[in-house]
Coordinates of C-alpha atoms in Angstrom, one line a residue:
M136 CA 97.2 14.4 59.0
I137 CA 94.9 13.1 61.5
E138 CA 92.0 15.0 59.9
L139 CA 93.1 13.6 56.5
R140 CA 93.2 10.1 57.9
K141 CA 89.6 10.6 59.1
Q142 CA 88.4 11.9 55.8
L143 CA 90.0 9.0 53.9
A144 CA 88.6 6.5 56.2
A145 CA 85.1 7.8 55.9
Y146 CA 85.4 7.9 52.0
V147 CA 86.7 4.3 51.8
D148 CA 84.1 3.2 54.2
T149 CA 81.4 4.6 52.1
L150 CA 82.8 3.0 48.9
T151 CA 83.0 -0.3 50.7
K152 CA 79.5 -0.2 51.9
R153 CA 78.3 0.6 48.4
F154 CA 80.2 -2.2 46.9
L155 CA 79.0 -4.7 49.3
R156 CA 75.5 -3.6 48.8
D157 CA 75.1 -2.9 45.1
A158 CA 77.7 -5.2 43.4
D159 CA 76.1 -7.4 40.7
T160 CA 79.0 -9.6 40.1
C161 CA 81.9 -10.6 42.3
T162 CA 85.2 -12.3 41.2
L163 CA 86.9 -14.4 43.8
E164 CA 90.4 -15.7 43.2
F165 CA 91.9 -18.2 45.6
A166 CA 94.8 -20.5 45.4
C167 CA 94.3 -24.2 45.7
Y168 CA 97.7 -25.8 45.6
H169 CA 99.1 -23.9 42.5
C170 CA 95.9 -23.2 40.7
S171 CA 93.2 -20.3 40.8
V172 CA 89.5 -20.7 40.2
T173 CA 87.3 -17.9 39.0
M174 CA 83.5 -18.0 39.6
T175 CA 80.6 -15.7 38.8
P176 CA 77.6 -15.9 41.3
A177 CA 74.0 -15.8 40.2
S178 CA 73.0 -12.8 42.4
P179 CA 74.7 -10.3 44.7
T180 CA 73.7 -11.9 47.9
P181 CA 72.3 -15.4 47.3
S182 CA 71.3 -17.5 50.3
P183 CA 73.2 -20.7 51.0
S184 CA 69.9 -22.5 51.3
T185 CA 68.0 -20.9 48.5
A186 CA 70.7 -20.1 46.0
A187 CA 70.0 -21.7 42.5
A188 CA 72.6 -23.5 40.8
V189 CA 74.3 -21.2 38.4
P190 CA 75.8 -22.7 35.3
A191 CA 79.6 -21.9 35.6
S192 CA 81.1 -20.3 32.7
W193 CA 84.7 -20.7 33.8
S194 CA 87.5 -21.0 31.4
R195 CA 91.2 -20.7 31.4
P196 CA 93.4 -20.6 28.4
D197 CA 95.4 -23.7 29.7
D198 CA 92.3 -25.8 30.5
A199 CA 92.9 -28.2 27.5
V200 CA 96.6 -28.6 28.7
R201 CA 95.6 -29.2 32.2
Q202 CA 92.9 -31.7 31.3
A203 CA 95.5 -33.6 29.1
R204 CA 98.0 -33.8 32.0
L205 CA 95.2 -35.0 34.2
D206 CA 94.1 -37.7 31.8
A207 CA 97.9 -38.8 31.5
M208 CA 98.2 -39.1 35.2
K209 CA 94.9 -41.1 35.5
R210 CA 96.1 -43.6 32.8
Q211 CA 99.5 -44.0 34.8
A212 CA 97.7 -44.6 38.0
T213 CA 95.2 -46.9 36.5
G214 CA 97.9 -48.7 34.5
L215 CA 99.8 -49.3 37.6
L216 CA 96.6 -50.7 39.2
A217 CA 95.9 -52.9 36.2
L218 CA 99.6 -54.1 36.4
A219 CA 99.1 -55.1 40.0
A220 CA 95.9 -57.0 39.1
A221 CA 97.7 -58.8 36.3
V222 CA 100.6 -59.8 38.6
F223 CA 98.2 -60.9 41.2
A224 CA 96.4 -63.1 38.8
G225 CA 99.5 -64.6 37.4
A226 CA 101.1 -65.3 40.8
S227 CA 97.9 -66.8 42.2
A228 CA 97.8 -69.2 39.2
F229 CA 101.4 -70.4 39.5
E230 CA 101.8 -70.1 43.2
A231 CA 101.2 -73.8 43.9
Q232 CA 103.8 -74.8 41.4
Y233 CA 106.3 -72.1 42.6
P234 CA 105.8 -71.3 46.3
W235 CA 108.2 -68.4 46.2
L236 CA 105.5 -66.6 44.2
G237 CA 103.5 -66.3 47.4
Y238 CA 105.6 -63.1 48.1
V239 CA 104.7 -61.7 44.6
R240 CA 101.1 -62.6 45.1
A241 CA 101.0 -60.9 48.5
T242 CA 102.6 -58.0 47.2
A243 CA 100.3 -57.5 44.2
E244 CA 97.3 -58.2 46.3
A245 CA 98.1 -55.5 48.9
S246 CA 99.0 -53.1 45.9
L247 CA 95.6 -53.9 44.3
V248 CA 93.7 -53.2 47.6
G249 CA 95.6 -50.1 48.3
G250 CA 95.2 -48.8 44.8
L251 CA 91.5 -49.6 44.7
A252 CA 91.0 -47.9 48.1
D253 CA 92.8 -44.8 47.0
W254 CA 91.0 -44.7 43.5
F255 CA 87.7 -44.9 45.5
A256 CA 88.8 -42.1 47.8
V257 CA 90.1 -39.7 45.1
T258 CA 87.1 -40.4 42.9
A259 CA 84.6 -39.8 45.8
L260 CA 85.8 -36.3 46.2
F261 CA 84.4 -35.3 42.8
R262 CA 81.8 -37.7 41.8
H263 CA 80.1 -40.9 42.7
P264 CA 82.3 -43.9 42.0
L265 CA 80.9 -45.9 39.0
G266 CA 77.8 -43.7 39.2
L267 CA 76.6 -45.4 42.3
P268 CA 75.0 -43.0 44.8
I269 CA 77.2 -44.1 47.6
P270 CA 76.8 -42.0 50.8
H271 CA 79.7 -39.5 51.5
T272 CA 80.7 -39.6 47.8
A273 CA 80.8 -36.6 45.4
I274 CA 81.9 -34.5 48.3
V275 CA 82.8 -31.3 46.5
A276 CA 79.3 -31.2 44.7
T277 CA 77.3 -32.1 47.6
R278 CA 79.2 -30.3 50.3
K279 CA 80.0 -27.0 48.4
E280 CA 78.0 -24.9 50.9
R281 CA 80.1 -26.1 53.7
I282 CA 83.2 -25.7 51.6
G283 CA 82.3 -22.2 51.1
R284 CA 81.7 -21.5 54.8
I285 CA 85.1 -23.1 55.5
L286 CA 86.8 -21.1 52.8
G287 CA 85.2 -18.0 53.9
T288 CA 86.2 -18.5 57.5
F289 CA 89.6 -19.4 56.5
V290 CA 90.2 -16.4 54.4
Q291 CA 88.5 -14.2 57.0
N292 CA 90.8 -15.4 59.8
H293 CA 94.1 -16.0 58.0
F294 CA 94.0 -13.4 55.2
L295 CA 91.9 -10.5 56.4
S296 CA 93.2 -9.9 59.8
R297 CA 94.8 -6.6 60.9
E298 CA 98.1 -8.2 61.5
V299 CA 98.4 -9.9 58.2
I300 CA 97.2 -6.9 56.2
A301 CA 99.7 -4.5 58.1
A302 CA 102.5 -7.0 57.8
N303 CA 102.1 -7.4 54.1
L304 CA 101.5 -3.8 53.3
R305 CA 104.6 -2.7 55.3
A306 CA 106.7 -5.2 53.4
V307 CA 105.4 -3.8 50.2
R308 CA 106.2 0.0 51.2
P309 CA 103.3 1.3 49.1
A310 CA 104.3 5.0 49.5
E311 CA 107.8 4.3 48.1
R312 CA 106.5 2.4 45.2
A313 CA 103.9 4.9 44.3
A314 CA 106.5 7.8 44.6
Q315 CA 108.9 5.8 42.3
W316 CA 106.1 5.2 39.7
L317 CA 105.0 8.8 39.8
S318 CA 108.5 10.1 39.4
D319 CA 108.8 8.5 36.1
P320 CA 108.0 11.2 33.6
E321 CA 105.9 8.8 31.4
H322 CA 103.7 7.9 34.3
S323 CA 103.4 11.5 35.4
R324 CA 102.4 12.4 31.8
R325 CA 99.8 9.8 31.8
I326 CA 98.3 10.9 35.2
A327 CA 98.3 14.5 34.1
R328 CA 96.5 13.7 30.8
Q329 CA 93.8 11.7 32.6
I330 CA 93.3 14.5 35.1
A331 CA 93.1 17.1 32.3
G332 CA 90.9 14.8 30.1
G333 CA 88.4 14.5 32.8
L334 CA 88.4 18.1 33.7
A335 CA 88.1 19.0 30.0
K336 CA 85.0 16.7 29.6
T337 CA 83.4 18.0 32.7
L338 CA 84.0 21.7 31.6
E339 CA 82.7 21.1 28.1
A340 CA 79.5 19.6 29.5
L341 CA 78.8 22.4 31.8
P342 CA 76.3 25.1 30.6
D343 CA 78.5 28.1 29.6
E344 CA 76.3 31.0 30.8
D345 CA 75.7 29.5 34.1
V346 CA 79.2 28.8 34.7
R347 CA 80.2 32.4 33.8
V348 CA 77.7 33.7 36.4
L349 CA 79.0 31.2 38.9
V350 CA 82.7 32.2 38.4
H351 CA 81.6 35.9 38.6
E352 CA 79.8 35.2 42.0
V353 CA 82.6 33.2 43.4
V354 CA 85.3 35.6 42.5
S355 CA 83.2 38.5 43.8
A356 CA 82.4 36.7 47.0
R357 CA 86.0 35.7 47.6
L358 CA 87.2 39.3 47.0
R359 CA 84.6 40.7 49.3
A360 CA 85.7 38.3 52.1
T361 CA 89.4 39.3 51.7
R362 CA 90.4 42.6 53.3
V363 CA 92.8 44.2 50.8
A364 CA 94.9 46.5 53.0
P365 CA 95.9 43.9 55.6
A366 CA 96.5 41.2 52.9
L367 CA 98.7 43.7 51.0
G368 CA 100.4 44.7 54.2
K369 CA 101.1 41.0 55.2
T370 CA 102.6 40.5 51.6
L371 CA 104.8 43.6 51.9
A372 CA 106.0 42.5 55.4
L373 CA 107.2 39.3 54.0
V374 CA 109.3 41.3 51.6
L375 CA 110.7 43.5 54.4
A376 CA 111.6 40.5 56.5
D377 CA 114.4 39.6 54.3
D378 CA 115.3 43.1 53.1
R379 CA 114.1 42.2 49.6
H380 CA 112.8 45.8 49.3
Q381 CA 116.4 46.9 49.1
A382 CA 116.8 44.7 46.0
L383 CA 113.7 46.4 44.5
L384 CA 115.3 49.8 45.3
N385 CA 118.4 48.8 43.5
E386 CA 116.6 47.8 40.5
A387 CA 114.5 51.0 40.6
V388 CA 117.7 53.0 40.8
R389 CA 119.2 51.1 37.8
L390 CA 116.1 51.7 35.7
A391 CA 116.1 55.5 36.7
A392 CA 119.6 55.8 35.7
E393 CA 118.9 54.1 32.3
A394 CA 116.0 56.3 31.8
V395 CA 117.9 59.4 32.4
R396 CA 120.7 58.2 30.1
D397 CA 118.4 57.3 27.2
N398 CA 116.4 60.5 27.4
R399 CA 119.1 63.2 27.7
D400 CA 117.8 65.0 24.5
V401 CA 114.2 64.9 25.8
I402 CA 115.3 66.5 29.1
R403 CA 117.4 69.2 27.2
D404 CA 114.4 70.1 25.1
K405 CA 112.2 70.2 28.3
V406 CA 114.6 72.6 30.1
R407 CA 114.9 74.9 27.0
A408 CA 111.1 74.9 26.7
E409 CA 110.6 75.8 30.3
S410 CA 113.4 78.5 30.4
P411 CA 112.4 82.1 29.9
W412 CA 113.0 83.4 26.4
W413 CA 115.5 85.9 27.6
V414 CA 117.8 83.3 29.1
P415 CA 120.5 82.5 26.7
G416 CA 121.0 78.9 25.3
V417 CA 124.4 78.6 26.9
V418 CA 122.7 79.0 30.4
D419 CA 120.2 76.4 29.5
D420 CA 122.9 74.1 28.6
Q421 CA 124.6 74.7 31.8
I422 CA 121.4 74.1 33.7
F423 CA 120.7 70.9 31.8
Q424 CA 124.3 69.6 32.5
R425 CA 123.8 70.5 36.2
I426 CA 120.5 68.6 36.5
I427 CA 121.8 65.6 34.7
G428 CA 125.1 65.4 36.7
T429 CA 123.2 65.9 40.0
V430 CA 120.6 63.2 39.2
E431 CA 123.2 60.6 37.9
S432 CA 125.6 61.3 40.8
L433 CA 122.7 60.7 43.4
L434 CA 121.6 57.6 41.6
R435 CA 125.3 56.3 41.6
D436 CA 125.7 57.2 45.2
I437 CA 122.3 55.3 46.1
G438 CA 123.3 52.2 44.1
A439 CA 126.8 52.0 45.6
D440 CA 126.2 53.0 49.2
P441 CA 124.1 50.3 51.1
Y442 CA 123.9 52.8 54.0
H443 CA 122.8 55.8 52.0
P444 CA 120.4 58.2 53.9
L445 CA 117.8 57.9 51.0
R446 CA 117.8 54.1 51.6
A447 CA 117.2 54.4 55.3
A448 CA 114.3 57.0 54.4
F449 CA 112.9 54.5 51.9
D450 CA 113.1 51.7 54.4
T451 CA 111.3 53.9 57.1
A452 CA 108.6 55.1 54.7
L453 CA 107.9 51.5 53.5
R454 CA 107.7 50.1 57.0
D455 CA 105.3 52.9 58.1
F456 CA 103.3 52.2 55.0
V457 CA 103.0 48.5 55.7
E458 CA 102.1 49.2 59.4
R459 CA 99.3 51.6 58.3
L460 CA 98.0 49.0 55.8
Q461 CA 97.7 46.4 58.5
H462 CA 96.5 48.4 61.5
A463 CA 95.3 52.0 60.5
P464 CA 91.4 52.0 60.3
E465 CA 91.2 54.8 57.9
V466 CA 93.6 53.2 55.4
I467 CA 91.7 49.8 55.8
A468 CA 88.4 51.6 55.3
K469 CA 89.7 53.6 52.3
A470 CA 91.0 50.3 50.7
E471 CA 87.6 48.5 51.3
A472 CA 85.8 51.4 49.7
L473 CA 88.1 51.2 46.6
K474 CA 87.6 47.4 46.4
E475 CA 83.7 47.8 46.6
E476 CA 83.9 50.5 43.9
W477 CA 85.9 48.2 41.6
L478 CA 83.6 45.3 42.3
A479 CA 80.6 47.4 41.3
D480 CA 82.3 48.1 37.9
P481 CA 80.9 46.1 35.1
S482 CA 84.3 45.3 33.9
L483 CA 84.6 42.7 36.6
A484 CA 82.0 40.6 35.1
D485 CA 84.0 40.9 31.9
L486 CA 87.2 39.8 33.7
S487 CA 85.4 36.8 35.2
T488 CA 84.2 35.8 31.7
R489 CA 87.7 36.1 30.3
L490 CA 89.1 34.1 33.3
W491 CA 86.6 31.4 32.6
E492 CA 87.3 31.1 29.0
A493 CA 91.1 31.2 29.3
T494 CA 90.9 28.4 31.9
R495 CA 88.7 26.3 30.0
R496 CA 90.7 26.8 26.6
A497 CA 93.9 25.9 28.5
I498 CA 92.6 22.7 29.9
V499 CA 91.0 21.6 26.8
A500 CA 94.1 22.4 24.8
Y501 CA 96.3 20.6 27.3
A502 CA 94.0 17.4 27.3
T503 CA 93.8 17.3 23.5
R504 CA 97.5 18.1 22.6
A505 CA 99.6 15.5 20.9
D506 CA 102.2 13.8 23.0
G507 CA 104.8 13.2 20.3
G508 CA 107.8 15.6 20.7
R509 CA 106.2 17.6 23.4
A510 CA 108.1 18.8 26.4
P511 CA 106.5 17.9 29.8
G512 CA 103.9 20.5 30.8
P513 CA 103.8 22.1 34.2
L514 CA 101.4 19.6 35.6
E515 CA 103.5 16.7 34.4
R516 CA 106.7 18.2 35.8
G517 CA 105.0 19.1 38.9
L518 CA 103.7 15.5 39.5
S519 CA 107.2 14.0 38.5
E520 CA 109.0 16.3 40.8
F521 CA 106.7 15.6 43.7
G522 CA 107.4 11.9 43.4
A523 CA 111.1 12.5 43.2
A524 CA 111.0 14.8 46.3
L525 CA 108.8 12.3 48.2
L526 CA 111.4 9.6 47.6
T527 CA 114.0 11.8 49.4
N528 CA 111.7 12.2 52.5
E529 CA 111.9 9.0 54.6
A530 CA 109.9 10.5 57.4
L531 CA 107.0 11.4 55.1
L532 CA 107.1 8.1 53.3
A533 CA 106.8 6.3 56.7
E534 CA 103.8 8.5 57.7
I535 CA 102.1 7.8 54.3
D536 CA 102.7 4.1 54.8
D537 CA 101.3 4.2 58.3
L538 CA 98.2 6.2 57.0
A539 CA 97.7 3.6 54.2
I540 CA 98.2 0.6 56.5
D541 CA 95.9 1.9 59.1
L542 CA 93.2 2.8 56.6
A543 CA 93.3 -0.6 54.7
A544 CA 93.5 -2.6 57.9
T545 CA 90.6 -0.7 59.5
V546 CA 88.3 -1.1 56.4
V547 CA 89.3 -4.8 55.9
E548 CA 88.7 -5.5 59.7
R549 CA 85.5 -3.9 59.7
Y550 CA 84.1 -5.8 56.6
R551 CA 86.0 -9.1 56.7
H552 CA 82.9 -10.8 58.1
E553 CA 80.8 -9.5 55.1
I554 CA 83.7 -10.8 52.8
G555 CA 83.7 -14.2 54.4
D556 CA 79.8 -14.4 54.1
L557 CA 80.2 -13.2 50.5
I558 CA 82.6 -16.0 49.8
A559 CA 80.4 -18.6 51.4
Q560 CA 77.3 -17.4 49.5
T561 CA 79.2 -17.3 46.2
V562 CA 80.4 -20.8 46.6
A563 CA 76.8 -21.8 47.4
G564 CA 75.7 -20.5 44.1
W565 CA 78.2 -22.5 42.0
D566 CA 77.0 -25.3 39.6
P567 CA 77.8 -28.6 41.5
E568 CA 79.1 -30.4 38.3
A569 CA 81.2 -27.4 37.0
T570 CA 82.5 -26.9 40.6
S571 CA 83.6 -30.6 40.8
R572 CA 85.3 -30.3 37.4
R573 CA 87.2 -27.1 38.3
F574 CA 88.4 -28.6 41.5
E575 CA 89.4 -31.8 39.8
L576 CA 91.4 -29.8 37.2
A577 CA 92.9 -27.8 40.0
V578 CA 94.2 -30.6 42.2
G579 CA 93.3 -33.8 40.5
R580 CA 96.7 -34.4 38.8
D581 CA 98.3 -34.3 42.4
L582 CA 95.7 -36.6 43.7
Q583 CA 96.6 -39.3 41.1
F584 CA 99.9 -39.4 42.8
V585 CA 98.0 -40.5 46.0
R586 CA 96.7 -43.4 43.9
I587 CA 100.2 -44.3 42.7
N588 CA 101.7 -44.1 46.1
G589 CA 98.8 -46.1 47.6
T590 CA 99.4 -48.9 45.1
L591 CA 103.1 -48.9 45.8
V592 CA 103.0 -48.4 49.6
G593 CA 100.2 -50.9 49.8
G594 CA 102.3 -53.5 48.0
L595 CA 105.2 -52.9 50.3
V596 CA 103.1 -53.2 53.4
G597 CA 101.6 -56.4 52.0
L598 CA 105.0 -57.8 51.4
A599 CA 106.1 -57.0 54.9
I600 CA 102.8 -58.6 56.4
Y601 CA 103.3 -61.8 54.3
T602 CA 107.0 -62.0 55.1
V603 CA 106.4 -61.7 59.0
S604 CA 103.5 -64.1 58.9
H605 CA 105.4 -66.7 56.9
L606 CA 108.4 -66.5 59.2
L607 CA 106.3 -66.8 62.3
R608 CA 104.7 -70.1 60.8

């Protein structure tokens, strides 16, 4: 598992470096209140100081609705400000005649001041108020490089830290989700078809003659590297370990008994043919009956008695044979000589060719078969059963989660500075006017409430100040 973790980390590290170096486009999704903004940079790594303004081709299906809602909120805020102005004008005109209108005039005056101040502040975020180039206005357009750096640093420190990545991945339980997804037969079918399709395309693209030669060389090299006698001895030793050879002997005894029973006439004819001419037929029949009875009785005894002497003899002979296969130099040498003789036979090349053709046909047929009404294939069942088995192994799920979390956190932590720089450089390449428009669509409707609140709160503050000053006089 440690070696696998190192290999995965190295592979992901290579992919990440290639992405950061060669990516031609980058999509950055970030939340601003309840809205996401998508941008396309002008180049892979534009410098904040030299990045050309890139016309932003941003669009969202709900842009028209969001613009309509923003315009409606602007009208409400502006309408409230106009109402304050009208009340102020009316109260000022009749205050001398009706002194109590002083309270109304002070309230409307403060509302007008507060509303105008907040209008200026909100408008200054996105554009120059009234088109006048007032310093420190159109902040989004003129400070987008700084916004990019702040955003990149914020994402780097608060989203791409090891602790955040680890906590979120652990809450997601990626291994369990992946196992649940894979255990679904439909998903395993999809994965199997994709694997088989990729292999089929690869195999069809390979030069046939070269692959045949390669398969022959690989098979020959693998067989030459394997010592036949010890390998066979180890395989038989596994059979002996659980006394499975006794089950094989039982099956052999049963087959022998059936063979004797089904070939009685053949055996009778063979006895008569081998008997001298002068022996009477009655004697031949007695010899046949004796042979058949003895053989059948012996086979019945062997099958019924687990401690029959022939079973012990068979066990001893087989164990001696396994021992010689693994350790007797003359047996090993003879087996290697037979192997080399077989490898030199031209039929091996034909076997390799048939192996290659059968493998390729099977993969292509599997990849191109129709899904409808088909039972799951071995690969599909294997994937589905693997996912189901994985779900029952909590320890393995936890280990896979730890591997995924450590791998993801290591890669993100290593490249989070590059990601932060990429965000800053990307924002620097945005078109100023389009950037302001997108930000305004994102948060402008909420900011209109600032204008409304400024108008209302300003009026209340103005009323309070006027009341206190009037009482003190």
